[in-house]
Coordinates of C-alpha atoms and ligand atoms in Angstrom, one line a residue:
X856 CA 32.3 -146.9 -14.0
X857 CA 28.3 -146.6 -14.7
X858 CA 27.3 -143.3 -16.3
X859 CA 23.9 -142.8 -15.6
X860 CA 21.7 -140.9 -18.3
X861 CA 18.9 -138.7 -18.6
X862 CA 15.5 -140.4 -20.2
X863 CA 14.2 -137.7 -22.5
X864 CA 11.2 -138.4 -24.7
X865 CA 11.7 -142.2 -24.7
X866 CA 15.5 -142.4 -24.8
X867 CA 18.6 -142.5 -22.6
X868 CA 20.4 -139.6 -23.3
X869 CA 23.5 -137.7 -21.8
X870 CA 22.9 -135.0 -25.1
X871 CA 23.9 -131.6 -23.8
X872 CA 25.1 -132.6 -20.4
X873 CA 27.8 -130.0 -19.4
X874 CA 28.7 -131.9 -15.8
X875 CA 28.7 -134.8 -14.1
X876 CA 27.7 -135.5 -10.3
X877 CA 29.5 -138.3 -8.7
X878 CA 27.1 -141.1 -7.2
X879 CA 28.9 -142.6 -3.9
X880 CA 28.4 -145.8 -2.5
X881 CA 27.4 -145.0 1.4
X882 CA 28.3 -148.4 2.6
X883 CA 31.8 -148.0 1.3
X884 CA 32.3 -144.9 0.7
X885 CA 33.4 -145.4 -2.6
X886 CA 32.4 -143.1 -5.9
X887 CA 30.6 -145.8 -8.0
X888 CA 29.1 -144.1 -10.7
X889 CA 28.5 -140.7 -12.1
X890 CA 25.1 -138.9 -13.0
X891 CA 24.1 -136.1 -15.8
X892 CA 23.7 -132.6 -13.5
X893 CA 20.8 -131.4 -15.1
X894 CA 20.4 -128.3 -17.2
X895 CA 17.5 -125.9 -18.3
X896 CA 18.6 -126.9 -22.0
X897 CA 17.6 -130.3 -21.0
X898 CA 14.6 -129.5 -19.3
X899 CA 13.5 -127.8 -22.0
X900 CA 13.7 -130.7 -24.3
X901 CA 12.2 -132.7 -22.0
X902 CA 9.1 -130.3 -21.5
X903 CA 8.5 -130.0 -25.4
X904 CA 8.1 -134.4 -25.6
X905 CA 6.0 -133.9 -22.5
X906 CA 3.9 -131.4 -23.9
X907 CA 3.4 -133.2 -27.0
X908 CA 3.0 -136.5 -25.8
X909 CA 0.4 -135.7 -23.0
X910 CA -2.9 -135.3 -25.7
X911 CA -2.3 -138.7 -26.9
X912 CA -1.4 -140.5 -23.6
X913 CA -4.5 -138.8 -22.3
X914 CA -6.8 -139.8 -25.3
X915 CA -5.6 -143.6 -24.5
X916 CA -8.4 -143.5 -21.9
X917 CA -8.0 -145.3 -18.5
X918 CA -7.4 -148.7 -19.9
X919 CA -5.2 -147.8 -22.4
X920 CA -2.7 -146.1 -19.6
X921 CA -3.6 -149.1 -17.4
X922 CA -2.0 -151.4 -19.8
X923 CA 1.7 -149.8 -19.6
X924 CA 1.4 -149.0 -15.6
X925 CA 0.5 -152.7 -15.5
X926 CA 3.4 -154.0 -18.0
X927 CA 6.0 -151.4 -15.6
X928 CA 4.4 -152.8 -12.4
X929 CA 5.5 -156.6 -14.1
X930 CA 8.7 -155.5 -15.3
X931 CA 10.0 -154.5 -11.7
X932 CA 8.7 -157.4 -10.4
X933 CA 10.5 -159.3 -13.3
X934 CA 13.4 -157.2 -12.3
X935 CA 13.4 -157.4 -8.1
X936 CA 16.9 -158.4 -7.6
X937 CA 18.7 -156.3 -9.6
X938 CA 16.5 -152.9 -8.4
X939 CA 16.5 -154.2 -5.2
X940 CA 20.7 -154.8 -5.2
X941 CA 20.8 -150.9 -7.4
X942 CA 18.4 -149.6 -4.1
X943 CA 20.8 -151.2 -1.5
X944 CA 24.3 -150.0 -3.4
X945 CA 23.0 -146.1 -3.6
X946 CA 21.2 -145.8 -0.5
X947 CA 23.3 -148.2 2.0
X948 CA 19.8 -149.7 2.9
X949 CA 20.0 -153.9 4.0
X950 CA 19.4 -155.4 0.7
X951 CA 16.3 -157.4 2.4
X952 CA 14.7 -154.4 3.1
X953 CA 15.0 -153.4 -0.8
X954 CA 13.9 -157.0 -1.9
X955 CA 11.2 -157.2 0.5
X956 CA 9.9 -153.5 0.7
X957 CA 11.2 -150.8 -1.3
X958 CA 11.0 -153.0 -4.9
X959 CA 7.8 -154.7 -4.5
X960 CA 6.3 -151.4 -3.2
X961 CA 7.4 -149.6 -6.2
X962 CA 5.5 -152.9 -8.3
X963 CA 2.5 -151.9 -6.5
X964 CA 2.5 -148.2 -6.9
X965 CA 1.5 -149.0 -10.6
X966 CA -0.4 -151.7 -9.9
X967 CA -2.3 -150.0 -7.9
X968 CA -3.0 -146.9 -10.0
X969 CA -3.6 -148.7 -13.0
X970 CA -6.4 -150.2 -11.2
X971 CA -7.6 -147.3 -9.3
X972 CA -8.1 -144.9 -12.5
X973 CA -10.2 -147.8 -13.9
X974 CA -12.6 -146.8 -10.7
X975 CA -11.9 -142.8 -10.5
X976 CA -15.6 -141.4 -11.2
X977 CA -16.6 -137.5 -10.9
X978 CA -19.2 -136.1 -9.0
X979 CA -22.7 -134.8 -10.2
X980 CA -25.1 -132.7 -8.1
X981 CA -28.6 -132.3 -8.7
X982 CA -30.0 -129.2 -7.9
X983 CA -34.1 -130.1 -7.0
X984 CA -35.7 -129.6 -10.5
X985 CA -33.7 -126.8 -11.4
X986 CA -30.3 -128.6 -13.0
X987 CA -28.0 -131.0 -12.9
X988 CA -24.4 -130.1 -12.4
X989 CA -21.3 -132.6 -13.4
X990 CA -17.8 -132.2 -12.9
X991 CA -15.3 -132.9 -15.3
X992 CA -11.6 -133.9 -14.0
X993 CA -9.4 -133.5 -16.8
X994 CA -5.5 -134.4 -16.4
X995 CA -3.4 -131.2 -15.8
X996 CA -0.8 -131.0 -18.6
X997 CA 2.7 -131.7 -17.8
X998 CA 3.4 -132.3 -13.9
X999 CA 6.5 -132.4 -12.0
X1000 CA 7.3 -135.1 -8.8
X1001 CA 10.5 -134.4 -7.4
X1002 CA 11.6 -137.3 -4.7
X1003 CA 14.0 -137.8 -1.7
X1004 CA 16.8 -140.6 -1.3
X1005 CA 15.3 -142.5 1.5
X1006 CA 12.7 -144.8 -0.2
X1007 CA 14.3 -144.1 -3.9
X1008 CA 12.3 -146.0 -6.2
X1009 CA 9.3 -146.5 -3.9
X1010 CA 8.7 -142.9 -3.5
X1011 CA 9.4 -141.5 -7.1
X1012 CA 6.7 -144.3 -8.5
X1013 CA 4.4 -143.1 -5.7
X1014 CA 4.1 -139.5 -7.6
X1015 CA 4.9 -140.8 -11.0
X1016 CA 2.1 -143.6 -11.1
X1017 CA -0.6 -141.5 -10.3
X1018 CA 0.4 -138.7 -12.4
X1019 CA 0.4 -140.9 -15.3
X1020 CA -3.0 -143.0 -14.5
X1021 CA -4.7 -139.6 -14.5
X1022 CA -3.5 -138.8 -18.1
X1023 CA -0.6 -136.3 -17.4
X1024 CA 2.6 -136.7 -18.6
X1025 CA 5.9 -136.0 -16.2
X1026 CA 9.0 -134.6 -15.5
X1027 CA 10.8 -136.4 -12.9
X1028 CA 13.7 -135.7 -10.3
X1029 CA 14.9 -138.3 -8.7
X1030 CA 17.2 -137.7 -5.8
X1031 CA 21.1 -137.0 -6.7
X1032 CA 22.0 -139.2 -3.8
X1033 CA 19.9 -142.0 -4.9
X1034 CA 19.5 -142.0 -8.7
X1035 CA 20.2 -145.7 -9.6
X1036 CA 16.6 -147.2 -9.8
X1037 CA 15.5 -144.3 -11.4
X1038 CA 17.5 -145.0 -14.2
X1039 CA 16.6 -148.7 -14.5
X1040 CA 13.1 -147.8 -14.3
X1041 CA 13.6 -145.7 -17.2
X1042 CA 15.2 -148.9 -19.4
X1043 CA 12.2 -150.4 -18.1
X1044 CA 9.8 -148.0 -19.4
X1045 CA 11.8 -148.2 -22.9
X1046 CA 11.7 -152.1 -22.7
X1047 CA 7.7 -152.1 -22.6
X1048 CA 7.3 -149.5 -25.4
X1049 CA 6.1 -146.6 -23.1
X1050 CA 5.0 -144.1 -25.4
X1051 CA 7.8 -141.5 -25.7
X1052 CA 8.0 -138.4 -24.0
X1053 CA 5.1 -139.4 -22.0
X1054 CA 7.9 -139.6 -18.7
X1055 CA 11.0 -138.1 -18.8
X1056 CA 13.4 -138.7 -16.0
X1057 CA 16.1 -135.6 -15.6
X1058 CA 19.3 -136.3 -12.9
X1059 CA 21.3 -133.4 -11.0
X1060 CA 21.0 -131.0 -8.2
X1061 CA 17.8 -129.9 -6.2
X1062 CA 19.2 -126.2 -6.4
X1063 CA 19.7 -126.7 -10.0
X1064 CA 17.4 -129.0 -12.2
X1065 CA 14.9 -129.1 -9.0
X1066 CA 14.5 -125.4 -8.8
X1067 CA 14.4 -124.9 -12.7
X1068 CA 11.4 -127.7 -12.6
X1069 CA 9.6 -125.9 -9.9
X1070 CA 10.0 -122.3 -11.6
X1071 CA 9.3 -123.4 -15.2
X1072 CA 5.9 -122.0 -16.5
X1073 CA 5.0 -125.2 -18.3
X1074 CA 4.7 -127.3 -15.5
X1075 CA 1.3 -127.3 -13.8
X1076 CA 1.6 -129.2 -10.8
X1077 CA 4.8 -130.0 -8.1
X1078 CA 4.4 -133.1 -6.1
X1079 CA 7.4 -133.2 -4.1
X1080 CA 8.6 -135.2 -1.0
X1081 CA 11.2 -134.2 0.9
X1082 CA 12.4 -131.9 3.8
X1083 CA 10.9 -129.3 5.4
X1084 CA 13.3 -126.3 4.5
X1085 CA 13.1 -127.3 0.4
X1086 CA 9.6 -127.4 1.0
X1087 CA 9.3 -123.9 2.1
X1088 CA 11.7 -123.1 -0.9
X1089 CA 9.7 -124.9 -3.1
X1090 CA 6.3 -123.2 -2.0
X1091 CA 7.8 -119.6 -2.4
X1092 CA 9.1 -120.7 -5.9
X1093 CA 6.1 -121.7 -7.1
X1094 CA 3.4 -119.5 -5.5
X1095 CA 4.1 -116.7 -7.6
X1096 CA 2.9 -118.8 -10.6
X1097 CA -0.4 -120.5 -8.6
X1098 CA 0.9 -124.2 -8.9
X1099 CA -0.8 -126.8 -7.2
X1100 CA 1.2 -128.4 -4.9
X1101 CA 1.1 -131.4 -3.1
X1102 CA 4.3 -131.4 0.0
X1103 CA 5.4 -134.2 1.6
X1104 CA 7.9 -132.9 4.2
X1105 CA 9.5 -133.9 7.4
X1106 CA 8.4 -135.3 10.9
X1107 CA 9.2 -135.7 14.5
X1108 CA 6.9 -138.6 15.3
X1109 CA 6.3 -139.3 18.5
X1110 CA 5.2 -143.2 20.1
X1111 CA 2.7 -143.3 22.8
X1112 CA 3.2 -146.5 25.0
X1113 CA 1.2 -146.6 27.5
X1114 CA 0.9 -149.4 30.8
X1115 CA -1.5 -151.7 29.2
X1116 CA 0.0 -152.2 25.8
X1117 CA 0.9 -155.6 24.9
X1118 CA 4.2 -155.4 26.1
X1119 CA 6.3 -158.1 23.8
X1120 CA 4.3 -156.4 20.8
X1121 CA 5.5 -152.8 21.6
X1122 CA 9.0 -153.8 22.2
X1123 CA 9.5 -155.4 18.7
X1124 CA 7.1 -152.3 17.2
X1125 CA 9.0 -149.4 18.7
X1126 CA 12.2 -151.1 17.5
X1127 CA 11.0 -151.6 13.7
X1128 CA 9.2 -147.8 13.8
X1129 CA 12.5 -146.7 15.0
X1130 CA 15.3 -148.4 13.2
X1131 CA 13.8 -149.3 10.1
X1132 CA 16.4 -147.9 7.3
X1133 CA 18.6 -146.5 9.8
X1134 CA 15.9 -144.4 11.0
X1135 CA 15.7 -142.1 7.8
X1136 CA 11.7 -143.1 6.8
X1137 CA 10.0 -139.4 7.7
X1138 CA 7.2 -141.6 9.0
X1139 CA 9.4 -143.4 11.7
X1140 CA 9.0 -143.0 15.4
X1141 CA 11.8 -140.6 17.1
X1142 CA 10.2 -139.3 20.4
X1143 CA 9.4 -142.7 22.5
X1144 CA 6.7 -141.6 25.5
X1145 CA 6.5 -144.0 28.3
X1146 CA 3.9 -144.9 30.9
X1147 CA 6.2 -144.2 34.3
X1148 CA 4.9 -147.4 35.8
X1149 CA 6.5 -149.2 33.3
X1150 CA 9.0 -147.0 32.4
X1151 CA 12.1 -148.7 33.6
X1152 CA 10.7 -152.8 32.9
X1153 CA 10.3 -151.5 29.1
X1154 CA 13.5 -149.4 28.7
X1155 CA 15.4 -152.2 29.7
X1156 CA 13.7 -154.5 27.5
X1157 CA 13.7 -152.0 24.7
X1158 CA 17.7 -151.7 25.2
X1159 CA 18.4 -155.3 25.7
X1160 CA 17.0 -155.8 22.2
X1161 CA 18.4 -152.6 20.6
X1162 CA 21.9 -153.7 21.7
X1163 CA 21.3 -157.3 19.3
X1164 CA 20.7 -155.1 16.2
X1165 CA 23.0 -156.0 13.9
X1166 CA 25.0 -153.2 11.9
X1167 CA 27.0 -153.3 9.2
X1168 CA 27.4 -154.6 5.4
X1169 CA 23.8 -154.2 3.9
X1170 CA 24.4 -157.6 1.5
X1171 CA 24.9 -159.4 4.5
X1172 CA 21.9 -160.1 7.3
X1173 CA 21.8 -156.8 9.0
X1174 CA 19.3 -154.4 10.4
X1175 CA 20.9 -151.6 10.1
X1176 CA 23.1 -150.7 6.9
X1177 CA 24.8 -147.1 6.3
X1178 CA 23.5 -144.0 6.4
X1179 CA 23.1 -142.2 3.0
X1180 CA 25.9 -139.7 3.5
X1181 CA 29.4 -138.9 5.0
X1182 CA 27.6 -135.0 5.6
X1183 CA 24.4 -136.7 7.1
X1184 CA 26.1 -139.2 9.5
X1185 CA 28.0 -135.9 10.6
X1186 CA 24.9 -134.3 11.0
X1187 CA 23.3 -137.0 13.4
X1188 CA 26.4 -137.9 15.1
X1189 CA 26.2 -133.9 15.7
X1190 CA 22.7 -134.2 17.0
X1191 CA 24.3 -136.7 19.4
X1192 CA 26.7 -134.6 20.6
X1193 CA 24.0 -131.8 21.1
X1194 CA 21.9 -134.2 23.3
X1195 CA 25.0 -134.0 25.6
X1196 CA 25.2 -130.1 25.5
X1197 CA 20.9 -130.2 26.2
X1198 CA 21.5 -132.7 29.2
X1199 CA 21.0 -135.9 27.8
X1200 CA 22.3 -139.3 28.6
X1201 CA 23.2 -141.3 26.1
X1202 CA 22.1 -144.6 27.2
X1203 CA 22.4 -147.2 24.2
X1204 CA 24.6 -146.5 21.1
X1205 CA 25.5 -142.8 20.0
X1206 CA 28.7 -143.7 17.8
X1207 CA 30.1 -144.3 14.3
X1208 CA 30.4 -147.7 13.5
X1209 CA 33.5 -148.7 11.4
X1210 CA 33.4 -152.4 10.1
X1211 CA 36.1 -154.3 8.8
X1212 CA 36.9 -155.2 5.4
X1213 CA 34.4 -153.7 2.3
X1214 CA 32.5 -151.3 4.3
X1215 CA 35.3 -149.9 6.5
X1216 CA 35.1 -146.5 4.8
X1217 CA 31.2 -146.5 5.1
X1218 CA 28.8 -144.4 6.9
X1219 CA 27.3 -146.3 9.4
X1220 CA 26.1 -145.4 13.1
X1221 CA 24.9 -147.6 16.0
X1222 CA 21.4 -147.4 17.2
X1223 CA 21.1 -144.4 19.9
X1224 CA 18.8 -143.8 22.8
X1225 CA 19.1 -140.8 24.4
X1226 CA 17.0 -140.0 27.9
X1227 CA 16.5 -136.9 30.4
X1228 CA 15.9 -134.4 27.8
X1229 CA 12.8 -132.3 27.7
X1230 CA 10.4 -131.6 25.3
X1231 CA 12.0 -128.3 24.4
X1232 CA 15.3 -129.6 24.2
X1233 CA 16.5 -129.3 20.2
X1234 CA 17.0 -132.7 19.8
X1235 CA 13.2 -133.4 20.6
X1236 CA 12.4 -130.8 18.3
X1237 CA 14.0 -130.9 15.2
X1238 CA 14.3 -134.3 12.6
X1239 CA 17.3 -136.0 12.9
X1240 CA 16.2 -138.7 10.2
X1241 CA 18.9 -141.1 11.5
X1242 CA 18.9 -144.6 14.2
X1243 CA 18.6 -142.1 17.3
X1244 CA 15.4 -141.7 19.6
X1245 CA 14.4 -140.2 23.0
X1246 CA 12.8 -141.8 25.6
X1247 CA 11.2 -139.7 28.1
X1248 CA 8.2 -141.4 30.9
X1249 CA 4.5 -139.7 31.4
X1250 CA 2.1 -139.7 34.3
X1251 CA -1.4 -139.1 32.2
X1252 CA -2.8 -139.3 29.2
X1253 CA -3.2 -135.3 28.9
X1254 CA 0.5 -135.3 29.4
X1255 CA 1.6 -137.9 26.5
X1256 CA -0.8 -136.0 24.5
X1257 CA 0.7 -132.4 25.4
X1258 CA 4.6 -134.5 24.8
X1259 CA 3.5 -135.4 21.5
X1260 CA 1.9 -132.5 20.2
X1261 CA 4.3 -130.3 21.3
X1262 CA 6.8 -130.0 18.1
X1263 CA 6.2 -128.0 15.0
X1264 CA 5.6 -131.2 12.9
X1265 CA 2.7 -133.2 12.5
X1266 CA 3.3 -136.4 10.1
X1267 CA 2.2 -139.4 12.2
X1268 CA 2.3 -141.2 15.7
X1269 CA 1.8 -144.2 16.8
X1270 CA -0.2 -145.5 20.0
X1271 CA 0.6 -148.5 22.0
X1272 CA -2.3 -149.6 24.6
X1273 CA -5.0 -151.9 24.6
X1274 CA -7.8 -149.7 25.5
X1275 CA -9.6 -149.1 22.4
X1276 CA -11.4 -146.3 23.7
X1277 CA -8.3 -144.4 24.9
X1278 CA -6.8 -144.8 21.1
X1279 CA -10.0 -143.5 19.6
X1280 CA -9.9 -141.0 22.1
X1281 CA -6.0 -140.3 21.5
X1282 CA -6.5 -140.8 17.7
X1283 CA -8.8 -137.4 17.6
X1284 CA -6.7 -135.4 19.5
X1285 CA -3.2 -135.8 17.6
X1286 CA -1.9 -133.4 15.6
X1287 CA -0.8 -135.7 13.0
X1288 CA -1.7 -136.9 9.4
X1289 CA -1.7 -140.6 10.3
X1290 CA -1.9 -142.3 13.9
X1291 CA -1.2 -146.0 13.9
X1292 CA -2.8 -148.3 16.5
X1293 CA -0.3 -150.9 18.0
X1294 CA 1.3 -150.8 14.3
X1295 CA 4.0 -148.9 12.3
X1296 CA 3.5 -149.0 8.5
X1297 CA 0.6 -150.6 8.2
X1298 CA -0.3 -149.3 4.3
X1299 CA -3.4 -149.4 2.3
X1300 CA -2.9 -147.2 -0.7
X1301 CA -6.3 -146.5 -0.3
X1302 CA -5.6 -144.4 2.2
X1303 CA -4.6 -140.6 2.6
X1304 CA -1.0 -139.8 3.4
X1305 CA 0.5 -136.8 4.7
X1306 CA 1.3 -134.4 7.5
X1307 CA 0.1 -131.2 9.2
X1308 CA 1.9 -128.0 10.7
X1309 CA 5.4 -128.1 9.3
X1310 CA 5.0 -131.9 7.9
X1311 CA 3.5 -130.5 4.7
X1312 CA 0.3 -130.0 2.6
X1313 CA -1.8 -131.6 0.9
X1314 CA -2.1 -136.0 0.7
X1315 CA -1.1 -138.7 -1.0
X1316 CA -2.4 -142.3 -1.8
X1317 CA -5.8 -143.2 -3.7
X1318 CA -8.3 -140.8 -4.6
X1319 CA -6.1 -138.0 -2.8
X1320 CA -3.6 -138.4 -5.7
X1321 CA -6.1 -138.8 -8.7
X1322 CA -7.4 -135.6 -7.7
X1323 CA -4.4 -133.8 -7.3
X1324 CA -3.5 -134.9 -10.8
X1325 CA -6.9 -133.8 -12.1
X1326 CA -8.6 -130.3 -12.4
X1327 CA -12.3 -130.2 -11.7
X1328 CA -14.6 -128.2 -13.6
X1329 CA -18.2 -127.8 -12.9
X1330 CA -20.7 -127.9 -16.0
X1331 CA -24.0 -126.6 -14.9
X1332 CA -27.3 -127.8 -17.2
X1333 CA -30.5 -126.2 -16.4
X1334 CA -33.5 -128.8 -16.9
Ligands
NAD742 P1 15.8 -132.8 0.3 O1 14.5 -131.8 0.6 O2 16.9 -132.4 0.3 O3 15.4 -133.4 -1.1 C1 14.7 -133.8 -1.6 C2 14.6 -133.5 -3.1 O4 14.6 -132.4 -3.5 C3 15.5 -134.2 -4.1 O5 15.8 -134.7 -5.1 C4 16.3 -132.8 -4.0 O6 17.5 -133.2 -5.1 C5 15.0 -131.8 -4.4 N1 15.4 -130.5 -4.3 C6 16.5 -130.0 -3.3 N2 16.4 -128.8 -3.2 C7 15.6 -128.3 -4.2 C8 14.7 -127.4 -5.0 N3 15.1 -126.1 -4.2 N4 14.0 -127.2 -6.3 C9 13.5 -128.2 -6.0 N5 14.0 -129.6 -5.9 C10 14.5 -129.6 -4.4 O7 15.2 -134.2 1.0 P2 16.2 -135.6 1.6 O8 17.3 -135.0 2.3 O9 16.4 -135.7 0.1 O10 15.2 -136.5 2.0 C11 15.1 -136.4 3.7 C12 13.7 -135.7 4.0 O11 12.5 -136.0 2.9 C13 13.3 -136.2 5.1 O12 13.4 -134.6 6.0 C14 12.2 -136.6 5.4 O13 11.8 -136.4 6.7 C15 11.3 -136.2 4.0 N6 10.7 -137.2 3.9 C16 9.2 -137.0 3.7 C17 8.1 -137.7 3.3 C18 6.8 -138.0 3.4 O14 6.1 -138.4 2.9 N7 6.3 -137.0 4.3 C19 8.8 -139.1 3.1 C20 10.2 -139.4 2.6 C21 10.7 -137.8 3.1

């Protein structure tokens, strides 16, 4: 069995590890590796390394830093198959998804910020004939990047890349449920000769090493992606030290389907938006609102297609693999039972799926569709983060908008209509950070990404990320 190691000061090390966590393959239910459950001693060593590495890293300048980021991107691309296999083993996601989305995007994250930093300019403000102001944007120093299990390497690199590009050194903590690709990334950093201490990756539990990172006075900013409850704990812990915070949290995303949509394209789009990665993408749609006049035909076509979605061994040609853990599978099944208690009807799926053979111990759930629940139902208000959607008809655009905006979350919405005026009108009024028109997860890395309400604070992507990882200082010079 593999034992993963931390990456500290340019080395893979388990020095001072006092206990290990088990890493489970969710498709089989079997433990297949161990990871260090890191502690404060290890964090202090990593912070000392990061602190001493940062000035030279900053002094390399944008070209020097871009060189390393591009080399990392090349290495990720060159190791696509190995990384995709590791991502699938860790998360249970279909190998085709890891190969086509997760790993290529991790490479793109480094490539994008390697280039973006070369275009990043600070502002100047001229005060008539009195003075000129210019803004310096210096790196913050040592920053913390904490990421979840659903898109492990994709989201970890989405934070690390801008932090490094801007000249910071980084303490990163991947999810303890999906640590393998972060470990493999450490090896790639060593292979390309990334300067020691610039990036440090510590594994372990959120409430232990994660919390220690949040509280450490030498960590100047925290970029966090994960659940809303964890975000609240992090905000409360970081606030007394006035740390910069970027919080990308949960969602309960609506899809609005109008009678004038492109019917077939919308069916395919809703299926992708609902069930990609077993519904475990923060941007997944989970509340599907359909205009009354097409509700029966749309529902019928949707169910027909959903019933064809293959579930099972993620190493085979399936659309849905396993959920991340036994606990998460139980949580999702509990929400399905709750839906029935709340008066909902399961019109498709709703059960655990037990494959035969290699994956009989895995954590699978069939794609599930529920109808008959009001907006007030807990199942329509709380994030389930699994292959579960609810359907509800609406009679007017105003009603659709009220339903869409009717939760405490505000991450993403999709709108399906061929009426451009309606699309613009709704995009303006939807209380979310991202609106997709007749599409889902079409991503331009320059655009701001994040949520409102309980879905988070701040934005990632493009200039937003580079601004987050730098401190502006205004210099005013009279003429
Ligand atoms: P989580 O909040 O349980 O864990 C996320 C990370 O935080 C993990 O690395 C975990 O170890 C760490 N952590 C936990 N407690 C901590 C603490 N007290 N201090 C510091 N770190 C701590 O989330 P998860 O279950 O891994 O991920 C699923 C959640 O992430 C969902 O709610 C999903 O919507 C959200 N998510 C949001 C986005 C987005 O862009 N908004 C993207 C992906 C996932």
